[in-house]
Amino acid sequence: MKSVTVGNSAWRYVERGQGPAVVLVHGFPLDHRIWSDQIEGLSSQFRVIAPDLKGFGQSHSIEPFTIDSMADELAQFLKAVDAVPCVLAGLSMGGYVGFSLARRYPEFLKGLIIVCSKAESDTPQAKEGRIAMAELARSQGAKPVSDQMLPRMLSASALKTRPELVQRLCGIMESCPPETIANACLAMRGRADRTDDLPRLKVPVQIILGEHDAIIPADMGKKMASACQRGECVLIPDAGHMAGLEAPAAVTAAIARFVDGI
Ligand code: MLT
């Protein structure tokens, strides 16, 4: 992995291919490996950059953060690796960071791809769940958090019939540092609602959703896309919240077509 200094810490990232910059931002509690298939598939056409956000994967840090502060650091990272402007694809928590970056640094983006994510903030019930999960991570580590998340991350059929995929995903989730899990739970809990930003986004926006996503309902994707000036929604059949892992070719093809059209 490559490394670049952003503020006071090292951001590690994977970079492959040449052409227009496509930046892939992972979700929670994950790292760049969740994008492995897309890195492989997209790098024949584009310059693909997949960072480990600060605190995740190999970008070690135990500093608390907010979704907005992470977007600020991501903006610095994009400058440091000379990837401005880019098309940014954010998966779930990465989508929250993407929305924040689009609001704070609109000139950094040529297009925004929101993968299995939403503009809305947490409900009061979800906020309570974040505190409980942060405490669980701090007291018992990443494994019980991974166990709790797993049933909502993949479709029921993948959970039943694709043990290698389950193992791959659990391996990534269980390696997330507990302090980062806690910090991320609190950051997601405190994030702003970006629904009103959707009609203000000037760049093309693609919303990708898994048909069986247990975290983001499919009709939410269509609503988000139609609220944007230049929005489209792509529903990935037979896939859950980790659509890019369950249906890698379909997600890669959707991203490639969208970036090509910009
Ligand atoms: C993610 O996949 O990044 C998380 O599930 C997002 C969330 O919990 O809101």
PDB file of C-alpha atoms and ligand atoms in Angstrom:
ATOM      1  CA  MET A   1       0.000   0.000   0.000  1.00  0.00           C
ATOM      2  CA  LYS A   2       1.085   3.572  -0.596  1.00  0.00           C
ATOM      3  CA  SER A   3       1.204   6.158   2.144  1.00  0.00           C
ATOM      4  CA  VAL A   4       0.723   9.907   2.297  1.00  0.00           C
ATOM      5  CA  THR A   5       0.772  12.257   5.272  1.00  0.00           C
ATOM      6  CA  VAL A   6      -2.465  14.126   5.938  1.00  0.00           C
ATOM      7  CA  GLY A   7      -2.383  16.493   8.918  1.00  0.00           C
ATOM      8  CA  ASN A   8      -0.558  14.573  11.621  1.00  0.00           C
ATOM      9  CA  SER A   9      -1.100  11.058  10.376  1.00  0.00           C
ATOM     10  CA  ALA A  10      -0.312   8.661   7.576  1.00  0.00           C
ATOM     11  CA  TRP A  11      -3.120   7.661   5.250  1.00  0.00           C
ATOM     12  CA  ARG A  12      -2.511   4.337   3.540  1.00  0.00           C
ATOM     13  CA  TYR A  13      -4.125   3.703   0.178  1.00  0.00           C
ATOM     14  CA  VAL A  14      -4.158   1.505  -2.873  1.00  0.00           C
ATOM     15  CA  GLU A  15      -3.707   3.081  -6.289  1.00  0.00           C
ATOM     16  CA  ARG A  16      -4.090   1.200  -9.577  1.00  0.00           C
ATOM     17  CA  GLY A  17      -4.513   2.127 -13.229  1.00  0.00           C
ATOM     18  CA  GLN A  18      -4.505   5.337 -15.227  1.00  0.00           C
ATOM     19  CA  GLY A  19      -7.094   7.792 -16.451  1.00  0.00           C
ATOM     20  CA  PRO A  20      -9.816   9.801 -14.718  1.00  0.00           C
ATOM     21  CA  ALA A  21      -9.555   9.479 -10.924  1.00  0.00           C
ATOM     22  CA  VAL A  22     -12.151   7.270  -9.233  1.00  0.00           C
ATOM     23  CA  VAL A  23     -11.908   7.277  -5.441  1.00  0.00           C
ATOM     24  CA  LEU A  24     -13.522   4.395  -3.535  1.00  0.00           C
ATOM     25  CA  VAL A  25     -14.364   5.126   0.120  1.00  0.00           C
ATOM     26  CA  HIS A  26     -15.178   2.154   2.336  1.00  0.00           C
ATOM     27  CA  GLY A  27     -17.916   1.765   4.944  1.00  0.00           C
ATOM     28  CA  PHE A  28     -18.035   0.693   8.582  1.00  0.00           C
ATOM     29  CA  PRO A  29     -16.352  -1.289  10.166  1.00  0.00           C
ATOM     30  CA  LEU A  30     -14.369  -1.952   7.031  1.00  0.00           C
ATOM     31  CA  ASP A  31     -11.363  -0.827   5.020  1.00  0.00           C
ATOM     32  CA  HIS A  32     -10.251  -0.582   1.379  1.00  0.00           C
ATOM     33  CA  ARG A  33     -10.361  -4.392   0.985  1.00  0.00           C
ATOM     34  CA  ILE A  34     -14.134  -4.260   0.677  1.00  0.00           C
ATOM     35  CA  TRP A  35     -13.516  -2.720  -2.766  1.00  0.00           C
ATOM     36  CA  SER A  36     -11.014  -5.376  -3.975  1.00  0.00           C
ATOM     37  CA  ASP A  37     -13.190  -6.521  -6.890  1.00  0.00           C
ATOM     38  CA  GLN A  38     -13.944  -2.961  -8.013  1.00  0.00           C
ATOM     39  CA  ILE A  39     -10.251  -1.963  -7.752  1.00  0.00           C
ATOM     40  CA  GLU A  40      -9.422  -4.880 -10.035  1.00  0.00           C
ATOM     41  CA  GLY A  41     -12.312  -4.283 -12.445  1.00  0.00           C
ATOM     42  CA  LEU A  42     -12.146  -0.494 -12.738  1.00  0.00           C
ATOM     43  CA  SER A  43      -8.367  -0.055 -12.941  1.00  0.00           C
ATOM     44  CA  SER A  44      -8.235  -1.156 -16.597  1.00  0.00           C
ATOM     45  CA  GLN A  45     -10.037   2.101 -17.489  1.00  0.00           C
ATOM     46  CA  PHE A  46      -9.510   4.510 -14.619  1.00  0.00           C
ATOM     47  CA  ARG A  47      -7.013   5.637 -11.995  1.00  0.00           C
ATOM     48  CA  VAL A  48      -8.552   3.940  -8.966  1.00  0.00           C
ATOM     49  CA  ILE A  49      -7.644   5.152  -5.493  1.00  0.00           C
ATOM     50  CA  ALA A  50      -8.945   3.341  -2.412  1.00  0.00           C
ATOM     51  CA  PRO A  51      -7.840   4.782   0.941  1.00  0.00           C
ATOM     52  CA  ASP A  52      -8.170   3.359   4.409  1.00  0.00           C
ATOM     53  CA  LEU A  53      -9.919   6.247   6.164  1.00  0.00           C
ATOM     54  CA  LYS A  54      -8.030   7.552   9.201  1.00  0.00           C
ATOM     55  CA  GLY A  55      -8.292   4.999  12.026  1.00  0.00           C
ATOM     56  CA  PHE A  56      -9.341   2.144   9.703  1.00  0.00           C
ATOM     57  CA  GLY A  57      -7.267  -0.611   8.102  1.00  0.00           C
ATOM     58  CA  GLN A  58      -3.625   0.435   7.859  1.00  0.00           C
ATOM     59  CA  SER A  59      -4.271   4.162   8.517  1.00  0.00           C
ATOM     60  CA  HIS A  60      -3.668   3.897  12.235  1.00  0.00           C
ATOM     61  CA  SER A  61      -5.179   6.513  14.544  1.00  0.00           C
ATOM     62  CA  ILE A  62      -7.246   6.488  17.717  1.00  0.00           C
ATOM     63  CA  GLU A  63      -8.288  10.134  17.443  1.00  0.00           C
ATOM     64  CA  PRO A  64     -12.054  10.721  17.718  1.00  0.00           C
ATOM     65  CA  PHE A  65     -13.592  12.185  14.563  1.00  0.00           C
ATOM     66  CA  THR A  66     -16.837  13.410  13.071  1.00  0.00           C
ATOM     67  CA  ILE A  67     -18.162  12.666   9.596  1.00  0.00           C
ATOM     68  CA  ASP A  68     -17.380  16.302   8.684  1.00  0.00           C
ATOM     69  CA  SER A  69     -13.827  16.161  10.073  1.00  0.00           C
ATOM     70  CA  MET A  70     -13.277  12.933   8.127  1.00  0.00           C
ATOM     71  CA  ALA A  71     -14.529  14.703   4.976  1.00  0.00           C
ATOM     72  CA  ASP A  72     -12.049  17.540   5.659  1.00  0.00           C
ATOM     73  CA  GLU A  73      -9.213  15.034   5.953  1.00  0.00           C
ATOM     74  CA  LEU A  74     -10.381  13.152   2.885  1.00  0.00           C
ATOM     75  CA  ALA A  75     -10.302  16.445   0.969  1.00  0.00           C
ATOM     76  CA  GLN A  76      -6.694  16.956   2.095  1.00  0.00           C
ATOM     77  CA  PHE A  77      -5.910  13.390   1.082  1.00  0.00           C
ATOM     78  CA  LEU A  78      -7.388  13.968  -2.390  1.00  0.00           C
ATOM     79  CA  LYS A  79      -5.202  17.045  -2.815  1.00  0.00           C
ATOM     80  CA  ALA A  80      -2.128  15.224  -1.534  1.00  0.00           C
ATOM     81  CA  VAL A  81      -2.534  12.385  -4.059  1.00  0.00           C
ATOM     82  CA  ASP A  82      -3.428  14.794  -6.875  1.00  0.00           C
ATOM     83  CA  ALA A  83      -6.933  13.389  -7.370  1.00  0.00           C
ATOM     84  CA  VAL A  84      -8.878  16.650  -7.589  1.00  0.00           C
ATOM     85  CA  PRO A  85     -11.380  16.655  -9.217  1.00  0.00           C
ATOM     86  CA  CYS A  86     -12.496  13.039  -9.018  1.00  0.00           C
ATOM     87  CA  VAL A  87     -15.543  10.824  -9.088  1.00  0.00           C
ATOM     88  CA  LEU A  88     -16.044   9.630  -5.528  1.00  0.00           C
ATOM     89  CA  ALA A  89     -17.897   6.454  -4.628  1.00  0.00           C
ATOM     90  CA  GLY A  90     -18.803   6.096  -0.955  1.00  0.00           C
ATOM     91  CA  LEU A  91     -20.114   2.864   0.513  1.00  0.00           C
ATOM     92  CA  SER A  92     -22.525   3.338   3.420  1.00  0.00           C
ATOM     93  CA  MET A  93     -20.472   5.281   6.022  1.00  0.00           C
ATOM     94  CA  GLY A  94     -18.262   6.275   3.072  1.00  0.00           C
ATOM     95  CA  GLY A  95     -21.426   7.721   1.529  1.00  0.00           C
ATOM     96  CA  TYR A  96     -22.008   9.854   4.626  1.00  0.00           C
ATOM     97  CA  VAL A  97     -18.457  11.159   4.225  1.00  0.00           C
ATOM     98  CA  GLY A  98     -19.107  11.655   0.503  1.00  0.00           C
ATOM     99  CA  PHE A  99     -22.203  13.775   1.141  1.00  0.00           C
ATOM    100  CA  SER A 100     -20.245  15.903   3.608  1.00  0.00           C
ATOM    101  CA  LEU A 101     -17.376  16.337   1.143  1.00  0.00           C
ATOM    102  CA  ALA A 102     -19.831  17.284  -1.626  1.00  0.00           C
ATOM    103  CA  ARG A 103     -21.251  20.013   0.578  1.00  0.00           C
ATOM    104  CA  ARG A 104     -17.939  21.331   1.848  1.00  0.00           C
ATOM    105  CA  TYR A 105     -15.766  20.897  -1.264  1.00  0.00           C
ATOM    106  CA  PRO A 106     -18.140  20.778  -4.260  1.00  0.00           C
ATOM    107  CA  GLU A 107     -15.327  21.738  -6.625  1.00  0.00           C
ATOM    108  CA  PHE A 108     -13.448  18.527  -5.712  1.00  0.00           C
ATOM    109  CA  LEU A 109     -16.055  16.340  -7.400  1.00  0.00           C
ATOM    110  CA  LYS A 110     -16.941  15.535 -10.996  1.00  0.00           C
ATOM    111  CA  GLY A 111     -19.534  13.033  -9.859  1.00  0.00           C
ATOM    112  CA  LEU A 112     -20.783  11.364  -6.698  1.00  0.00           C
ATOM    113  CA  ILE A 113     -21.677   7.691  -6.321  1.00  0.00           C
ATOM    114  CA  ILE A 114     -23.550   6.698  -3.191  1.00  0.00           C
ATOM    115  CA  VAL A 115     -23.425   2.954  -2.632  1.00  0.00           C
ATOM    116  CA  CYS A 116     -25.884   1.421  -0.141  1.00  0.00           C
ATOM    117  CA  SER A 117     -26.073   4.629   1.852  1.00  0.00           C
ATOM    118  CA  LYS A 118     -28.508   7.405   2.631  1.00  0.00           C
ATOM    119  CA  ALA A 119     -28.751  11.163   3.109  1.00  0.00           C
ATOM    120  CA  GLU A 120     -30.854  10.948   6.272  1.00  0.00           C
ATOM    121  CA  SER A 121     -29.338  11.158   9.731  1.00  0.00           C
ATOM    122  CA  ASP A 122     -29.835   8.541  12.470  1.00  0.00           C
ATOM    123  CA  THR A 123     -33.263   8.101  14.064  1.00  0.00           C
ATOM    124  CA  PRO A 124     -33.408   8.443  17.881  1.00  0.00           C
ATOM    125  CA  GLN A 125     -33.498   4.638  18.116  1.00  0.00           C
ATOM    126  CA  ALA A 126     -30.476   4.256  15.842  1.00  0.00           C
ATOM    127  CA  LYS A 127     -28.633   6.821  17.971  1.00  0.00           C
ATOM    128  CA  GLU A 128     -29.157   4.665  21.044  1.00  0.00           C
ATOM    129  CA  GLY A 129     -27.872   1.660  19.133  1.00  0.00           C
ATOM    130  CA  ARG A 130     -24.676   3.563  18.261  1.00  0.00           C
ATOM    131  CA  ILE A 131     -23.888   4.189  21.929  1.00  0.00           C
ATOM    132  CA  ALA A 132     -24.483   0.530  22.747  1.00  0.00           C
ATOM    133  CA  MET A 133     -22.240  -0.590  19.895  1.00  0.00           C
ATOM    134  CA  ALA A 134     -19.469   1.826  20.887  1.00  0.00           C
ATOM    135  CA  GLU A 135     -19.606   0.413  24.421  1.00  0.00           C
ATOM    136  CA  LEU A 136     -19.608  -3.145  23.118  1.00  0.00           C
ATOM    137  CA  ALA A 137     -16.503  -2.459  21.024  1.00  0.00           C
ATOM    138  CA  ARG A 138     -14.696  -0.811  23.928  1.00  0.00           C
ATOM    139  CA  SER A 139     -15.533  -3.561  26.407  1.00  0.00           C
ATOM    140  CA  GLN A 140     -15.368  -6.680  24.208  1.00  0.00           C
ATOM    141  CA  GLY A 141     -13.552  -5.784  21.004  1.00  0.00           C
ATOM    142  CA  ALA A 142     -14.443  -6.092  17.320  1.00  0.00           C
ATOM    143  CA  LYS A 143     -15.666  -9.710  17.191  1.00  0.00           C
ATOM    144  CA  PRO A 144     -19.073  -9.214  18.883  1.00  0.00           C
ATOM    145  CA  VAL A 145     -19.610  -6.084  16.778  1.00  0.00           C
ATOM    146  CA  SER A 146     -18.910  -8.105  13.633  1.00  0.00           C
ATOM    147  CA  ASP A 147     -21.290 -10.842  14.857  1.00  0.00           C
ATOM    148  CA  GLN A 148     -23.989  -8.235  15.444  1.00  0.00           C
ATOM    149  CA  MET A 149     -23.498  -6.560  12.056  1.00  0.00           C
ATOM    150  CA  LEU A 150     -23.151  -9.651   9.880  1.00  0.00           C
ATOM    151  CA  PRO A 151     -26.856 -10.569   9.508  1.00  0.00           C
ATOM    152  CA  ARG A 152     -27.593  -7.065   8.182  1.00  0.00           C
ATOM    153  CA  MET A 153     -24.568  -6.822   5.891  1.00  0.00           C
ATOM    154  CA  LEU A 154     -25.299  -9.630   3.432  1.00  0.00           C
ATOM    155  CA  SER A 155     -28.490 -10.921   1.834  1.00  0.00           C
ATOM    156  CA  ALA A 156     -30.126 -13.938   3.489  1.00  0.00           C
ATOM    157  CA  SER A 157     -29.140 -16.139   0.575  1.00  0.00           C
ATOM    158  CA  ALA A 158     -25.461 -15.108   0.697  1.00  0.00           C
ATOM    159  CA  LEU A 159     -25.411 -15.722   4.445  1.00  0.00           C
ATOM    160  CA  LYS A 160     -26.710 -19.223   3.845  1.00  0.00           C
ATOM    161  CA  THR A 161     -24.895 -20.305   0.706  1.00  0.00           C
ATOM    162  CA  ARG A 162     -21.640 -18.342   0.421  1.00  0.00           C
ATOM    163  CA  PRO A 163     -19.423 -19.200   3.408  1.00  0.00           C
ATOM    164  CA  GLU A 164     -16.285 -17.861   1.689  1.00  0.00           C
ATOM    165  CA  LEU A 165     -17.905 -14.436   1.339  1.00  0.00           C
ATOM    166  CA  VAL A 166     -19.050 -14.477   4.966  1.00  0.00           C
ATOM    167  CA  GLN A 167     -15.524 -15.364   6.049  1.00  0.00           C
ATOM    168  CA  ARG A 168     -13.970 -12.638   3.907  1.00  0.00           C
ATOM    169  CA  LEU A 169     -16.316  -9.979   5.291  1.00  0.00           C
ATOM    170  CA  CYS A 170     -15.936 -11.129   8.920  1.00  0.00           C
ATOM    171  CA  GLY A 171     -12.159 -11.107   8.519  1.00  0.00           C
ATOM    172  CA  ILE A 172     -12.317  -7.429   7.536  1.00  0.00           C
ATOM    173  CA  MET A 173     -14.829  -6.441  10.243  1.00  0.00           C
ATOM    174  CA  GLU A 174     -13.009  -8.301  13.004  1.00  0.00           C
ATOM    175  CA  SER A 175      -9.739  -6.598  12.139  1.00  0.00           C
ATOM    176  CA  CYS A 176     -11.198  -3.112  12.692  1.00  0.00           C
ATOM    177  CA  PRO A 177      -9.608  -1.558  15.803  1.00  0.00           C
ATOM    178  CA  PRO A 178     -12.187  -1.386  18.645  1.00  0.00           C
ATOM    179  CA  GLU A 179     -11.385   2.267  19.349  1.00  0.00           C
ATOM    180  CA  THR A 180     -12.078   3.100  15.698  1.00  0.00           C
ATOM    181  CA  ILE A 181     -15.390   1.234  15.872  1.00  0.00           C
ATOM    182  CA  ALA A 182     -16.361   3.314  18.913  1.00  0.00           C
ATOM    183  CA  ASN A 183     -15.206   6.563  17.305  1.00  0.00           C
ATOM    184  CA  ALA A 184     -17.084   5.759  14.084  1.00  0.00           C
ATOM    185  CA  CYS A 185     -20.309   4.878  15.935  1.00  0.00           C
ATOM    186  CA  LEU A 186     -20.253   8.265  17.634  1.00  0.00           C
ATOM    187  CA  ALA A 187     -19.365  10.030  14.375  1.00  0.00           C
ATOM    188  CA  MET A 188     -22.259   8.383  12.504  1.00  0.00           C
ATOM    189  CA  ARG A 189     -24.591   9.111  15.420  1.00  0.00           C
ATOM    190  CA  GLY A 190     -23.764  12.815  15.208  1.00  0.00           C
ATOM    191  CA  ARG A 191     -23.887  13.213  11.447  1.00  0.00           C
ATOM    192  CA  ALA A 192     -26.077  15.888   9.868  1.00  0.00           C
ATOM    193  CA  ASP A 193     -29.084  15.111   7.706  1.00  0.00           C
ATOM    194  CA  ARG A 194     -28.101  15.787   4.069  1.00  0.00           C
ATOM    195  CA  THR A 195     -31.551  15.321   2.492  1.00  0.00           C
ATOM    196  CA  ASP A 196     -31.831  19.043   1.704  1.00  0.00           C
ATOM    197  CA  ASP A 197     -28.442  18.934  -0.034  1.00  0.00           C
ATOM    198  CA  LEU A 198     -29.649  16.502  -2.716  1.00  0.00           C
ATOM    199  CA  PRO A 199     -31.338  19.084  -5.014  1.00  0.00           C
ATOM    200  CA  ARG A 200     -28.317  21.378  -4.624  1.00  0.00           C
ATOM    201  CA  LEU A 201     -25.766  18.876  -5.902  1.00  0.00           C
ATOM    202  CA  LYS A 202     -24.627  20.150  -9.288  1.00  0.00           C
ATOM    203  CA  VAL A 203     -22.678  17.057 -10.346  1.00  0.00           C
ATOM    204  CA  PRO A 204     -24.202  13.806 -11.646  1.00  0.00           C
ATOM    205  CA  VAL A 205     -25.165  11.506  -8.780  1.00  0.00           C
ATOM    206  CA  GLN A 206     -25.521   7.750  -8.977  1.00  0.00           C
ATOM    207  CA  ILE A 207     -27.244   5.846  -6.192  1.00  0.00           C
ATOM    208  CA  ILE A 208     -26.431   2.121  -6.110  1.00  0.00           C
ATOM    209  CA  LEU A 209     -28.479  -0.091  -3.795  1.00  0.00           C
ATOM    210  CA  GLY A 210     -28.693  -3.796  -3.118  1.00  0.00           C
ATOM    211  CA  GLU A 211     -32.192  -5.169  -3.700  1.00  0.00           C
ATOM    212  CA  HIS A 212     -32.105  -6.942  -0.325  1.00  0.00           C
ATOM    213  CA  ASP A 213     -30.224  -4.306   1.681  1.00  0.00           C
ATOM    214  CA  ALA A 214     -31.356  -4.701   5.308  1.00  0.00           C
ATOM    215  CA  ILE A 215     -29.956  -1.290   6.299  1.00  0.00           C
ATOM    216  CA  ILE A 216     -31.019   0.950   3.376  1.00  0.00           C
ATOM    217  CA  PRO A 217     -34.482   0.229   1.896  1.00  0.00           C
ATOM    218  CA  ALA A 218     -34.488   0.108  -1.907  1.00  0.00           C
ATOM    219  CA  ASP A 219     -37.239   2.738  -2.316  1.00  0.00           C
ATOM    220  CA  MET A 220     -35.027   5.227  -0.432  1.00  0.00           C
ATOM    221  CA  GLY A 221     -32.524   5.032  -3.304  1.00  0.00           C
ATOM    222  CA  LYS A 222     -35.111   5.969  -5.899  1.00  0.00           C
ATOM    223  CA  LYS A 223     -36.286   8.902  -3.787  1.00  0.00           C
ATOM    224  CA  MET A 224     -32.731  10.178  -3.324  1.00  0.00           C
ATOM    225  CA  ALA A 225     -31.981   9.912  -7.042  1.00  0.00           C
ATOM    226  CA  SER A 226     -35.130  11.771  -8.052  1.00  0.00           C
ATOM    227  CA  ALA A 227     -34.374  14.550  -5.548  1.00  0.00           C
ATOM    228  CA  CYS A 228     -31.051  15.230  -7.323  1.00  0.00           C
ATOM    229  CA  GLN A 229     -30.813  17.482 -10.391  1.00  0.00           C
ATOM    230  CA  ARG A 230     -28.891  14.787 -12.272  1.00  0.00           C
ATOM    231  CA  GLY A 231     -29.567  11.613 -10.318  1.00  0.00           C
ATOM    232  CA  GLU A 232     -29.921   7.982 -11.292  1.00  0.00           C
ATOM    233  CA  CYS A 233     -30.626   4.900  -9.228  1.00  0.00           C
ATOM    234  CA  VAL A 234     -29.240   1.437  -9.950  1.00  0.00           C
ATOM    235  CA  LEU A 235     -30.756  -1.491  -8.086  1.00  0.00           C
ATOM    236  CA  ILE A 236     -28.452  -4.510  -7.814  1.00  0.00           C
ATOM    237  CA  PRO A 237     -30.512  -7.731  -7.875  1.00  0.00           C
ATOM    238  CA  ASP A 238     -29.869 -10.512  -5.342  1.00  0.00           C
ATOM    239  CA  ALA A 239     -27.554  -8.394  -3.201  1.00  0.00           C
ATOM    240  CA  GLY A 240     -27.643  -7.007   0.315  1.00  0.00           C
ATOM    241  CA  HIS A 241     -25.857  -4.077   1.989  1.00  0.00           C
ATOM    242  CA  MET A 242     -22.448  -5.209   0.735  1.00  0.00           C
ATOM    243  CA  ALA A 243     -23.645  -5.147  -2.876  1.00  0.00           C
ATOM    244  CA  GLY A 244     -20.114  -4.724  -4.264  1.00  0.00           C
ATOM    245  CA  LEU A 245     -19.016  -7.894  -2.494  1.00  0.00           C
ATOM    246  CA  GLU A 246     -22.078  -9.981  -3.358  1.00  0.00           C
ATOM    247  CA  ALA A 247     -22.487  -8.821  -6.949  1.00  0.00           C
ATOM    248  CA  PRO A 248     -19.061  -7.393  -7.834  1.00  0.00           C
ATOM    249  CA  ALA A 249     -19.452  -7.412 -11.616  1.00  0.00           C
ATOM    250  CA  ALA A 250     -22.799  -5.582 -11.544  1.00  0.00           C
ATOM    251  CA  VAL A 251     -21.500  -2.869  -9.201  1.00  0.00           C
ATOM    252  CA  THR A 252     -18.259  -2.460 -11.154  1.00  0.00           C
ATOM    253  CA  ALA A 253     -20.196  -2.190 -14.436  1.00  0.00           C
ATOM    254  CA  ALA A 254     -22.586   0.414 -12.988  1.00  0.00           C
ATOM    255  CA  ILE A 255     -19.696   2.552 -11.718  1.00  0.00           C
ATOM    256  CA  ALA A 256     -17.761   2.219 -15.012  1.00  0.00           C
ATOM    257  CA  ARG A 257     -20.773   3.234 -17.099  1.00  0.00           C
ATOM    258  CA  PHE A 258     -21.474   6.229 -14.853  1.00  0.00           C
ATOM    259  CA  VAL A 259     -17.857   7.464 -14.857  1.00  0.00           C
ATOM    260  CA  ASP A 260     -17.619   6.955 -18.620  1.00  0.00           C
ATOM    261  CA  GLY A 261     -20.676   9.142 -19.108  1.00  0.00           C
ATOM    262  CA  ILE A 262     -19.182  12.105 -17.233  1.00  0.00           C
TER     263      ILE A 262
HETATM  264  C1  MLT B   1     -21.779   0.916   6.937  1.00  0.00           C
HETATM  265  O1  MLT B   1     -21.916  -0.105   6.245  1.00  0.00           O
HETATM  266  O2  MLT B   1     -20.894   1.750   6.706  1.00  0.00           O
HETATM  267  C2  MLT B   1     -22.694   1.080   8.117  1.00  0.00           C
HETATM  268  O3  MLT B   1     -23.580   0.019   8.193  1.00  0.00           O
HETATM  269  C3  MLT B   1     -23.431   2.369   8.060  1.00  0.00           C
HETATM  270  C4  MLT B   1     -24.354   2.577   9.218  1.00  0.00           C
HETATM  271  O4  MLT B   1     -24.332   1.791  10.176  1.00  0.00           O
HETATM  272  O5  MLT B   1     -25.118   3.559   9.184  1.00  0.00           O
END
